[in-house]
Short mmCIF file of C-alpha atoms in Angstrom, two decimals:
data_model
loop_
_atom_site.label_atom_id
_atom_site.label_comp_id
_atom_site.label_asym_id
_atom_site.label_seq_id
_atom_site.Cartn_x
_atom_site.Cartn_y
_atom_site.Cartn_z
CA MET A 1 2.48 -29.15 -22.78
CA SER A 2 -1.01 -30.68 -23.03
CA GLY A 3 -3.67 -29.50 -25.45
CA LYS A 4 -5.77 -27.91 -22.71
CA PRO A 5 -5.40 -24.16 -22.15
CA ASN A 6 -3.81 -22.68 -19.09
CA ILE A 7 -6.24 -20.41 -17.24
CA ILE A 8 -5.47 -17.41 -15.02
CA VAL A 9 -8.28 -15.61 -13.18
CA ILE A 10 -7.30 -12.25 -11.71
CA LEU A 11 -9.92 -11.06 -9.22
CA ALA A 12 -10.09 -7.52 -7.88
CA ASP A 13 -11.80 -6.63 -4.60
CA ASP A 14 -14.46 -3.87 -4.53
CA MET A 15 -13.69 -2.61 -8.04
CA GLY A 16 -16.40 -0.74 -9.84
CA SER A 17 -16.82 -1.47 -13.53
CA TRP A 18 -16.37 2.28 -14.05
CA ALA A 19 -12.80 2.25 -12.66
CA LEU A 20 -11.01 1.38 -15.91
CA GLY A 21 -9.51 3.57 -18.59
CA CYS A 22 -10.88 1.27 -21.29
CA ALA A 23 -14.36 1.67 -19.79
CA GLY A 24 -14.22 5.42 -20.38
CA ASN A 25 -12.66 6.70 -17.16
CA HIS A 26 -10.26 9.37 -18.40
CA GLU A 27 -8.61 9.97 -15.02
CA ILE A 28 -7.57 6.52 -13.82
CA HIS A 29 -4.29 4.94 -15.01
CA THR A 30 -4.84 1.30 -16.05
CA PRO A 31 -2.58 0.84 -19.11
CA ASN A 32 -2.09 -2.90 -18.70
CA LEU A 33 -5.77 -3.67 -18.26
CA ASP A 34 -6.55 -1.36 -21.17
CA ARG A 35 -4.08 -3.31 -23.30
CA LEU A 36 -5.58 -6.60 -22.11
CA ALA A 37 -9.02 -5.37 -23.21
CA ALA A 38 -7.62 -4.30 -26.58
CA ASP A 39 -6.14 -7.79 -26.95
CA GLY A 40 -9.40 -9.52 -26.00
CA MET A 41 -13.04 -8.97 -25.13
CA ARG A 42 -14.46 -6.66 -22.49
CA PHE A 43 -17.97 -7.18 -21.09
CA ASP A 44 -19.75 -3.99 -20.04
CA HIS A 45 -22.81 -5.73 -18.54
CA PHE A 46 -21.20 -8.34 -16.30
CA PHE A 47 -22.90 -8.78 -12.92
CA CYS A 48 -22.00 -10.22 -9.54
CA THR A 49 -24.41 -12.64 -7.87
CA SER A 50 -24.40 -10.64 -4.65
CA PRO A 51 -22.93 -7.16 -4.10
CA VAL A 52 -20.53 -8.21 -1.34
CA CYS A 53 -17.34 -10.25 -1.41
CA SER A 54 -17.78 -13.70 0.17
CA PRO A 55 -21.13 -14.62 -1.43
CA ALA A 56 -19.89 -13.46 -4.83
CA ARG A 57 -16.65 -15.44 -4.54
CA ALA A 58 -18.55 -18.55 -3.49
CA SER A 59 -20.81 -18.20 -6.53
CA ILE A 60 -17.88 -17.82 -8.93
CA LEU A 61 -16.27 -21.02 -7.66
CA THR A 62 -19.40 -23.17 -7.30
CA GLY A 63 -21.76 -21.79 -9.92
CA ARG A 64 -24.41 -21.64 -7.18
CA MET A 65 -26.30 -18.58 -6.08
CA PRO A 66 -26.17 -17.59 -2.38
CA SER A 67 -29.51 -19.28 -1.64
CA GLN A 68 -27.85 -22.51 -2.79
CA HIS A 69 -24.37 -22.28 -1.25
CA GLY A 70 -25.48 -20.53 1.95
CA VAL A 71 -22.90 -17.73 2.09
CA HIS A 72 -25.08 -14.62 2.37
CA ASP A 73 -22.71 -11.99 3.74
CA TRP A 74 -19.02 -11.27 4.09
CA ILE A 75 -17.42 -13.80 6.44
CA CYS A 76 -16.37 -12.15 9.68
CA SER A 77 -15.71 -15.35 11.65
CA GLY A 78 -14.41 -18.76 10.66
CA ASN A 79 -11.40 -17.53 8.69
CA VAL A 80 -8.91 -18.90 11.24
CA THR A 81 -8.88 -20.68 14.60
CA ARG A 82 -7.85 -17.84 16.86
CA SER A 83 -6.40 -20.04 19.63
CA GLU A 84 -3.95 -21.60 17.17
CA LEU A 85 -2.46 -18.29 16.05
CA ARG A 86 0.86 -17.08 17.36
CA GLU A 87 0.40 -15.05 20.54
CA GLU A 88 1.49 -11.79 18.93
CA VAL A 89 -1.01 -12.37 16.11
CA GLN A 90 -4.08 -13.55 18.05
CA SER A 91 -3.82 -10.53 20.34
CA GLN A 92 -4.42 -8.21 17.39
CA PRO A 93 -7.88 -6.54 17.48
CA ILE A 94 -8.46 -7.54 13.86
CA PHE A 95 -8.97 -11.15 15.01
CA ALA A 96 -11.53 -10.31 17.74
CA ASP A 97 -14.43 -11.99 15.89
CA GLU A 98 -12.51 -15.16 15.02
CA ARG A 99 -13.33 -18.41 16.78
CA THR A 100 -12.90 -21.70 14.92
CA ALA A 101 -11.80 -22.02 11.30
CA THR A 102 -14.67 -23.26 9.15
CA GLU A 103 -14.76 -24.30 5.50
CA TYR A 104 -17.87 -22.53 4.24
CA LEU A 105 -17.82 -24.44 0.93
CA ALA A 106 -17.35 -27.89 2.48
CA GLY A 107 -19.11 -30.53 0.38
CA GLN A 108 -19.78 -28.15 -2.51
CA LEU A 109 -18.11 -28.81 -5.84
CA THR A 110 -15.95 -26.06 -7.33
CA TYR A 111 -14.64 -25.74 -10.87
CA SER A 112 -11.07 -25.69 -9.54
CA GLU A 113 -11.64 -29.13 -7.99
CA LEU A 114 -12.85 -30.47 -11.31
CA MET A 115 -9.82 -28.95 -13.03
CA ALA A 116 -7.49 -30.53 -10.49
CA GLU A 117 -9.16 -33.91 -11.03
CA ALA A 118 -8.63 -33.47 -14.77
CA GLY A 119 -4.90 -32.92 -14.30
CA TYR A 120 -4.65 -29.15 -13.89
CA ALA A 121 -2.07 -27.88 -11.40
CA CYS A 122 -3.96 -25.30 -9.32
CA ALA A 123 -2.49 -22.39 -7.37
CA LEU A 124 -3.93 -19.48 -5.39
CA SER A 125 -2.17 -16.22 -4.60
CA GLY A 126 -4.23 -13.71 -2.68
CA LYS A 127 -7.57 -13.34 -0.91
CA TRP A 128 -9.68 -16.43 -0.19
CA HIS A 129 -12.30 -15.23 2.36
CA LEU A 130 -14.41 -18.39 2.30
CA GLY A 131 -13.30 -19.80 5.64
CA SER A 132 -10.28 -21.80 6.89
CA SER A 133 -7.81 -19.51 5.15
CA THR A 134 -4.76 -21.43 6.40
CA VAL A 135 -5.75 -24.68 4.65
CA PRO A 136 -5.55 -25.21 0.86
CA GLN A 137 -9.03 -26.03 -0.44
CA SER A 138 -10.97 -26.68 -3.64
CA GLY A 139 -8.19 -28.49 -5.51
CA PHE A 140 -5.48 -25.89 -4.92
CA GLU A 141 -2.03 -27.40 -4.32
CA ARG A 142 -0.15 -24.12 -3.97
CA TRP A 143 -1.63 -21.63 -1.51
CA PHE A 144 -0.58 -18.10 -0.54
CA SER A 145 -3.34 -16.06 1.05
CA ILE A 146 -4.34 -13.52 3.67
CA ALA A 147 -5.95 -14.53 6.94
CA ARG A 148 -9.20 -12.60 6.75
CA GLY A 149 -11.17 -10.68 4.11
CA GLY A 150 -9.38 -7.37 4.24
CA CYS A 151 -6.05 -6.25 5.62
CA SER A 152 -3.64 -3.38 5.95
CA TYR A 153 -1.88 -2.79 2.65
CA MET A 154 1.42 -2.06 4.36
CA LYS A 155 1.33 -4.67 7.15
CA PRO A 156 -0.93 -7.50 5.95
CA ASP A 157 -1.77 -10.71 7.78
CA ILE A 158 -0.28 -13.23 5.37
CA VAL A 159 -0.96 -16.98 5.25
CA GLU A 160 1.84 -19.23 4.03
CA ASN A 161 2.61 -22.83 4.91
CA GLY A 162 -0.31 -22.87 7.33
CA GLU A 163 1.04 -19.97 9.41
CA VAL A 164 -0.39 -16.48 9.86
CA THR A 165 2.18 -13.70 10.17
CA LEU A 166 2.05 -9.93 10.05
CA VAL A 167 4.40 -8.89 7.27
CA ASP A 168 6.03 -5.57 6.37
CA GLY A 169 5.39 -5.08 2.68
CA TYR A 170 2.81 -3.78 0.21
CA VAL A 171 0.25 -6.58 -0.09
CA THR A 172 -0.43 -5.94 -3.80
CA ASP A 173 3.25 -6.53 -4.56
CA LEU A 174 3.39 -9.57 -2.27
CA ILE A 175 0.45 -11.18 -4.10
CA THR A 176 2.02 -10.43 -7.49
CA ASP A 177 5.43 -11.74 -6.40
CA ARG A 178 4.00 -15.05 -5.22
CA ALA A 179 1.90 -15.37 -8.38
CA LEU A 180 5.06 -14.97 -10.43
CA ASP A 181 6.82 -17.60 -8.30
CA PHE A 182 3.92 -19.97 -8.94
CA LEU A 183 4.09 -19.22 -12.67
CA ASN A 184 7.78 -20.11 -12.69
CA GLU A 185 7.00 -23.44 -11.03
CA LEU A 186 3.91 -24.24 -13.07
CA SER A 187 5.58 -23.47 -16.38
CA GLN A 188 8.08 -26.28 -15.74
CA GLN A 189 5.32 -28.91 -15.60
CA ASP A 190 3.74 -30.79 -18.45
CA ASN A 191 0.25 -30.37 -16.99
CA PRO A 192 -1.91 -27.35 -17.82
CA PHE A 193 -2.29 -24.94 -14.91
CA TYR A 194 -5.00 -22.89 -13.29
CA LEU A 195 -3.88 -19.83 -11.30
CA SER A 196 -6.11 -17.58 -9.18
CA VAL A 197 -4.62 -14.18 -8.41
CA HIS A 198 -6.95 -12.53 -5.90
CA TYR A 199 -5.87 -8.99 -5.08
CA THR A 200 -7.21 -7.12 -2.06
CA ALA A 201 -7.10 -3.95 -4.17
CA PRO A 202 -8.91 -1.65 -4.39
CA HIS A 203 -10.69 -2.50 -1.09
CA SER A 204 -10.22 0.02 1.73
CA PRO A 205 -8.17 1.29 3.54
CA TRP A 206 -7.67 4.20 1.14
CA ASP A 207 -5.66 6.49 3.40
CA CYS A 208 -2.66 7.66 1.46
CA SER A 209 -0.29 6.21 4.08
CA GLU A 210 -1.48 2.75 3.02
CA HIS A 211 -0.17 3.09 -0.54
CA PRO A 212 3.24 3.88 -2.07
CA GLU A 213 3.75 7.57 -2.71
CA SER A 214 4.68 6.82 -6.32
CA TYR A 215 1.08 5.82 -6.99
CA VAL A 216 -0.64 8.35 -4.76
CA SER A 217 1.28 11.24 -6.34
CA MET A 218 -0.12 10.31 -9.76
CA TYR A 219 -3.47 11.63 -8.52
CA LYS A 220 -2.26 14.61 -6.50
CA GLU A 221 -3.87 17.14 -8.85
CA CYS A 222 -6.69 14.93 -10.07
CA PRO A 223 -10.08 16.70 -9.91
CA PHE A 224 -11.92 13.34 -9.88
CA GLU A 225 -14.51 14.47 -12.38
CA SER A 226 -14.96 10.78 -13.25
CA VAL A 227 -16.77 10.25 -9.93
CA PRO A 228 -19.96 12.17 -9.07
CA GLU A 229 -19.81 14.48 -6.07
CA LEU A 230 -23.27 14.18 -4.55
CA PRO A 231 -24.89 14.71 -1.15
CA LEU A 232 -24.57 11.70 1.12
CA HIS A 233 -27.32 9.12 0.60
CA ALA A 234 -29.94 9.15 3.35
CA ASN A 235 -29.31 5.45 4.07
CA GLN A 236 -25.50 5.58 4.04
CA ILE A 237 -23.98 3.39 6.76
CA THR A 238 -21.68 5.24 9.16
CA SER A 239 -18.93 2.58 9.25
CA ALA A 240 -17.90 2.92 5.59
CA PRO A 241 -15.11 5.41 4.84
CA HIS A 242 -16.64 8.51 3.25
CA GLY A 243 -16.08 12.22 3.14
CA GLU A 244 -16.51 15.58 1.48
CA GLY A 245 -14.10 18.13 0.09
CA GLU A 246 -10.44 17.29 0.63
CA ARG A 247 -11.28 14.11 2.58
CA ARG A 248 -13.24 12.88 -0.46
CA LYS A 249 -10.24 13.51 -2.69
CA GLU A 250 -7.87 11.76 -0.28
CA LEU A 251 -10.06 8.65 -0.28
CA LEU A 252 -10.33 8.70 -4.06
CA ARG A 253 -6.56 9.11 -4.39
CA GLY A 254 -6.09 5.98 -2.31
CA TYR A 255 -8.71 4.07 -4.31
CA TYR A 256 -7.29 5.09 -7.69
CA ALA A 257 -3.71 4.51 -6.49
CA SER A 258 -4.57 0.97 -5.39
CA VAL A 259 -6.08 0.23 -8.80
CA THR A 260 -2.99 1.52 -10.61
CA ALA A 261 -0.67 -0.49 -8.33
CA MET A 262 -2.70 -3.61 -9.12
CA ASP A 263 -2.55 -2.75 -12.82
CA ASP A 264 1.25 -2.67 -12.59
CA GLY A 265 1.21 -6.12 -10.99
CA ILE A 266 -1.01 -7.44 -13.78
CA GLY A 267 1.45 -6.02 -16.29
CA ARG A 268 4.20 -8.03 -14.63
CA ILE A 269 2.11 -11.21 -14.89
CA ILE A 270 1.41 -10.64 -18.57
CA ALA A 271 5.11 -9.94 -19.20
CA ARG A 272 6.10 -13.16 -17.43
CA LEU A 273 3.70 -15.20 -19.57
CA GLU A 274 5.19 -13.63 -22.68
CA GLU A 275 8.75 -14.31 -21.50
CA GLN A 276 7.87 -17.95 -20.90
CA GLY A 277 6.19 -18.28 -24.29
CA LEU A 278 2.88 -19.14 -22.63
CA ARG A 279 0.69 -16.21 -23.64
CA GLU A 280 -0.85 -17.99 -26.65
CA GLN A 281 -1.60 -21.04 -24.52
CA THR A 282 -3.28 -19.12 -21.70
CA LEU A 283 -6.77 -17.72 -21.16
CA LEU A 284 -6.31 -14.60 -19.04
CA ILE A 285 -9.36 -13.24 -17.19
CA PHE A 286 -9.69 -10.06 -15.16
CA THR A 287 -12.85 -9.41 -13.16
CA GLY A 288 -14.08 -8.29 -9.73
CA ASP A 289 -16.04 -9.76 -6.86
CA ASN A 290 -18.61 -6.94 -6.58
CA GLY A 291 -19.12 -3.38 -7.72
CA MET A 292 -18.36 -0.24 -5.76
CA ASN A 293 -19.78 3.22 -5.15
CA MET A 294 -17.29 5.97 -4.40
CA GLY A 295 -19.91 8.68 -4.20
CA HIS A 296 -22.17 7.24 -6.90
CA HIS A 297 -25.81 7.79 -5.86
CA GLY A 298 -24.32 9.53 -2.82
CA ILE A 299 -23.15 6.13 -1.54
CA TRP A 300 -19.72 5.03 -0.33
CA GLY A 301 -19.56 1.25 -0.40
CA LYS A 302 -21.20 -1.62 -2.25
CA GLY A 303 -24.51 -3.39 -1.56
CA ASN A 304 -24.04 -2.87 2.19
CA GLY A 305 -22.97 0.75 1.78
CA THR A 306 -26.59 1.49 2.68
CA PHE A 307 -29.20 -0.07 4.88
CA PRO A 308 -31.58 -1.23 3.56
CA LEU A 309 -29.09 -2.95 1.26
CA ASN A 310 -28.98 -1.61 -2.30
CA MET A 311 -28.84 -3.11 -5.79
CA PHE A 312 -27.73 -0.16 -7.93
CA ASP A 313 -25.79 -1.10 -11.06
CA THR A 314 -22.71 0.52 -9.55
CA SER A 315 -22.96 -2.07 -6.75
CA VAL A 316 -23.72 -5.12 -8.89
CA LYS A 317 -21.75 -4.49 -12.13
CA VAL A 318 -18.16 -5.73 -12.20
CA PRO A 319 -15.34 -5.34 -14.73
CA ALA A 320 -14.75 -8.38 -16.94
CA ILE A 321 -12.01 -8.86 -19.55
CA PHE A 322 -11.22 -12.16 -21.32
CA SER A 323 -8.14 -12.50 -23.48
CA HIS A 324 -6.65 -15.49 -25.29
CA PRO A 325 -4.65 -14.72 -28.46
CA GLY A 326 -5.92 -16.60 -31.49
CA VAL A 327 -9.07 -17.80 -29.72
CA ILE A 328 -11.00 -14.78 -28.40
CA PRO A 329 -11.63 -11.92 -30.87
CA VAL A 330 -9.63 -8.78 -30.06
CA GLY A 331 -10.85 -5.31 -29.31
CA ARG A 332 -14.48 -6.26 -28.80
CA VAL A 333 -16.93 -4.93 -26.23
CA CYS A 334 -19.78 -7.35 -25.47
CA SER A 335 -22.98 -5.85 -24.09
CA GLU A 336 -24.84 -9.10 -23.45
CA LEU A 337 -25.99 -9.63 -19.86
CA VAL A 338 -23.70 -12.10 -18.09
CA SER A 339 -23.52 -13.16 -14.44
CA GLN A 340 -20.86 -14.60 -12.18
CA TYR A 341 -22.95 -17.75 -11.85
CA ASP A 342 -22.18 -18.28 -15.57
CA MET A 343 -18.44 -18.53 -14.85
CA PHE A 344 -18.55 -22.12 -13.58
CA PRO A 345 -20.04 -23.67 -16.76
CA THR A 346 -18.02 -21.36 -19.01
CA LEU A 347 -14.62 -22.23 -17.54
CA LEU A 348 -15.40 -25.93 -17.60
CA ALA A 349 -16.49 -25.68 -21.24
CA TYR A 350 -13.36 -23.68 -22.10
CA ALA A 351 -11.20 -26.40 -20.57
CA GLY A 352 -13.18 -29.14 -22.32
CA LEU A 353 -14.49 -30.53 -19.03
CA SER A 354 -17.95 -31.65 -17.97
CA ASN A 355 -19.71 -31.29 -14.64
CA PRO A 356 -20.62 -34.71 -13.16
CA ASP A 357 -22.73 -33.20 -10.38
CA PRO A 358 -26.51 -33.26 -11.09
CA TYR A 359 -27.11 -30.34 -8.72
CA PRO A 360 -29.24 -27.75 -10.62
CA LEU A 361 -27.13 -24.70 -11.40
CA PRO A 362 -28.66 -21.40 -12.55
CA GLY A 363 -25.94 -20.39 -15.00
CA ARG A 364 -25.10 -21.20 -18.58
CA SER A 365 -21.87 -21.13 -20.55
CA PHE A 366 -21.12 -17.95 -22.46
CA LEU A 367 -18.32 -19.65 -24.42
CA PRO A 368 -20.10 -18.84 -27.73
CA LEU A 369 -19.78 -15.13 -26.87
CA LEU A 370 -16.06 -15.56 -26.18
CA ARG A 371 -15.69 -17.14 -29.61
CA GLY A 372 -17.39 -14.16 -31.19
CA GLU A 373 -20.57 -16.05 -32.03
CA GLU A 374 -24.03 -14.53 -31.78
CA ASP A 375 -26.10 -15.52 -28.77
CA ASP A 376 -29.49 -16.47 -30.20
CA GLY A 377 -31.33 -16.03 -26.91
CA HIS A 378 -29.86 -12.73 -25.81
CA GLU A 379 -33.20 -10.90 -25.77
CA ASP A 380 -34.45 -13.30 -23.10
CA ILE A 381 -31.40 -13.10 -20.85
CA VAL A 382 -32.32 -12.10 -17.32
CA ILE A 383 -29.89 -11.42 -14.49
CA TYR A 384 -30.79 -12.21 -10.89
CA ASP A 385 -29.05 -10.95 -7.77
CA GLU A 386 -29.57 -11.36 -4.07
CA TYR A 387 -28.17 -10.03 -0.82
CA GLY A 388 -29.94 -11.71 2.07
CA PRO A 389 -33.62 -10.70 1.90
CA VAL A 390 -33.04 -8.29 -1.03
CA ARG A 391 -33.52 -9.70 -4.53
CA MET A 392 -33.17 -8.20 -7.99
CA ILE A 393 -34.20 -9.09 -11.53
CA ARG A 394 -32.69 -7.18 -14.42
CA THR A 395 -33.15 -7.22 -18.19
CA GLN A 396 -31.64 -4.86 -20.75
CA ALA A 397 -34.66 -2.59 -20.32
CA TRP A 398 -35.87 -2.93 -16.71
CA LYS A 399 -34.72 -3.55 -13.16
CA TYR A 400 -36.91 -4.59 -10.26
CA VAL A 401 -35.65 -4.77 -6.66
CA HIS A 402 -37.75 -6.62 -4.04
CA ARG A 403 -37.04 -6.41 -0.32
CA TYR A 404 -38.58 -9.06 1.91
CA PRO A 405 -40.79 -8.89 3.81
CA TYR A 406 -42.03 -5.30 3.59
CA GLY A 407 -39.97 -3.36 1.04
CA PRO A 408 -39.31 -0.71 -0.02
CA HIS A 409 -39.30 -2.02 -3.60
CA GLU A 410 -37.88 -0.34 -6.71
CA LEU A 411 -38.55 -0.38 -10.46
CA TYR A 412 -36.35 1.36 -13.01
CA ASP A 413 -36.76 1.96 -16.75
CA LEU A 414 -33.12 1.50 -17.74
CA HIS A 415 -33.57 2.63 -21.34
CA ASN A 416 -34.73 6.07 -20.21
CA ASP A 417 -33.10 6.19 -16.77
CA SER A 418 -29.78 4.36 -16.91
CA ASN A 419 -28.61 6.01 -13.67
CA GLU A 420 -31.59 4.61 -11.73
CA ASP A 421 -32.74 7.99 -10.46
CA VAL A 422 -36.52 7.62 -10.81
CA ASN A 423 -38.27 4.80 -8.96
CA LEU A 424 -41.41 3.86 -10.93
CA ILE A 425 -42.74 1.33 -8.43
CA HIS A 426 -46.00 3.26 -7.98
CA ASP A 427 -46.34 4.47 -11.58
CA ALA A 428 -49.71 3.29 -12.92
CA ALA A 429 -48.32 2.98 -16.46
CA CYS A 430 -45.70 0.45 -15.27
CA GLN A 431 -47.89 -1.96 -13.34
CA GLU A 432 -47.99 -4.57 -16.10
CA VAL A 433 -44.19 -4.57 -16.34
CA LEU A 434 -43.96 -4.70 -12.56
CA GLY A 435 -46.26 -7.71 -12.35
CA ASP A 436 -44.26 -9.59 -14.98
CA MET A 437 -40.92 -8.83 -13.34
CA ARG A 438 -42.22 -9.81 -9.90
CA ARG A 439 -43.57 -13.11 -11.26
CA ARG A 440 -40.35 -13.98 -13.06
CA LEU A 441 -38.28 -13.13 -9.98
CA SER A 442 -40.40 -15.39 -7.77
CA GLU A 443 -40.45 -18.30 -10.23
CA TRP A 444 -36.67 -18.26 -10.71
CA PHE A 445 -35.87 -18.30 -7.01
CA VAL A 446 -38.47 -21.01 -6.36
CA LYS A 447 -36.79 -23.09 -9.06
CA TYR A 448 -33.24 -22.83 -7.73
CA THR A 449 -33.38 -22.00 -4.01
CA ASP A 450 -32.34 -24.58 -1.44
CA PRO A 451 -34.99 -23.99 1.28
CA SER A 452 -32.43 -24.59 4.04
CA LYS A 453 -30.27 -21.74 2.67
CA ASP A 454 -32.94 -19.31 1.54
CA GLY A 455 -31.65 -15.77 1.93
CA ARG A 456 -35.18 -14.40 1.72
CA VAL A 457 -35.73 -15.16 5.41
CA ALA A 458 -32.14 -14.73 6.62
CA PRO A 459 -31.41 -11.89 9.08
CA VAL A 460 -28.72 -10.35 6.86
CA THR A 461 -27.90 -6.71 7.56
CA GLY A 462 -24.55 -6.37 5.78
CA ASN A 463 -22.52 -6.56 8.98
CA GLY A 464 -21.04 -10.03 8.41
CA GLN A 465 -21.67 -13.76 8.70
CA LEU A 466 -20.43 -15.60 11.77
CA ALA A 467 -21.12 -19.24 10.85
CA PRO A 468 -22.46 -21.52 8.12
CA LEU A 469 -26.18 -22.22 8.12
CA ARG A 470 -26.06 -25.65 9.71
CA ALA A 471 -29.23 -25.78 11.79
CA GLY A 472 -31.51 -23.96 9.40
CA ILE A 473 -31.76 -20.52 7.91
CA ALA A 474 -33.53 -19.00 10.88
CA GLU A 475 -30.53 -19.51 13.15
CA GLY A 476 -30.02 -15.88 14.11
CA GLY A 477 -26.55 -16.47 15.48
CA ALA A 478 -25.24 -17.00 11.96
CA PHE A 479 -25.13 -13.25 11.36
CA LYS A 480 -23.96 -10.18 13.22
#
């Protein structure tokens, strides 16, 4: 075994930071994640770079924000080449938007590539959703995925050995099983390994028929007091699953059940590491791609649960747990502001690797925090988010949301209004703060934005991205 640590990143899909027992949710069953947090460090102010899956995943891998990597919405076309699928697969309605497989991150450096170049054996089990799902990319040698972004839990479209097949089986278990197979193989090598385990849970569908009864029944009598029951938001999109009364409870049962099933899978991964004697040599990370509202603010969905797109903390905050026995302090909760665009420099620093690419990245390593050291500049930390023409700047005390070109804009005093209920955008007493936040937001995006991929002028509505931005950002055909 080399001196470099093994690294496992477990990524959930559409998981709110509130959906963990260790985060204070007294109704959800997440014993393995709670134990992982007790054995490591949990961040309670960890933010996605965009409150939707594909842009966030691209930012994690590249360290670039969406207006640098050009993925501004969830990818609804380019996952596979439809004409190359088996006849019984390509005839499925779920592939109606697919045309030609496209690598959305082509030519952009990822941390997994740098790890592979440094001798890491890299494997992926689970969701990719960054184009060309049938082809291993970004330094991954071992590749087990799903064809698109979401899938049926009970009959998923699985990618293995370059083929797409519809499989009978619970996709959470299939992803865990293949991750364990990869662990068995990787543990026999002398090289360190990097393993991505990308669950589709707890993304919809949440109908109880999509999840094993053993998990659904755990929430049969749950009152779901941990989730607010509010009137539907005025801007709620109609296509997102939502409901009132018993329908609300059914959807929440499915959501909570999918989290608990994933938690069981994570427990199996931790147990396998312990059986193989690799736990002390392995950094284990659990996080999510974007946040999720399950009635929070009256919204069902994430950033595109409403239109105009929203930037509530429940949409942009993600769970984040880091555990490495003997390296990361145990039982700590870190409240510093951290973003997904900080993952790229942090993982490279953790592995003792440097980034040879001079491309200007917005993030910084939070390795000192993982070591339990004080972050001298924490008062100045600012988090930035974007979703197409919607941009956000957030400090510990304030949040400002700017929608190009006409608004509406929002300003929240987070110290006195942590739930973001009172928009102070027109409050005369807040105009100085507003001016400062607006200036800082503009300066940051001017500094880092690639003009050819500027989301500020992209026609993003939350309904999906059809193609990379090849001929310029104004190419309307790139979005639905």
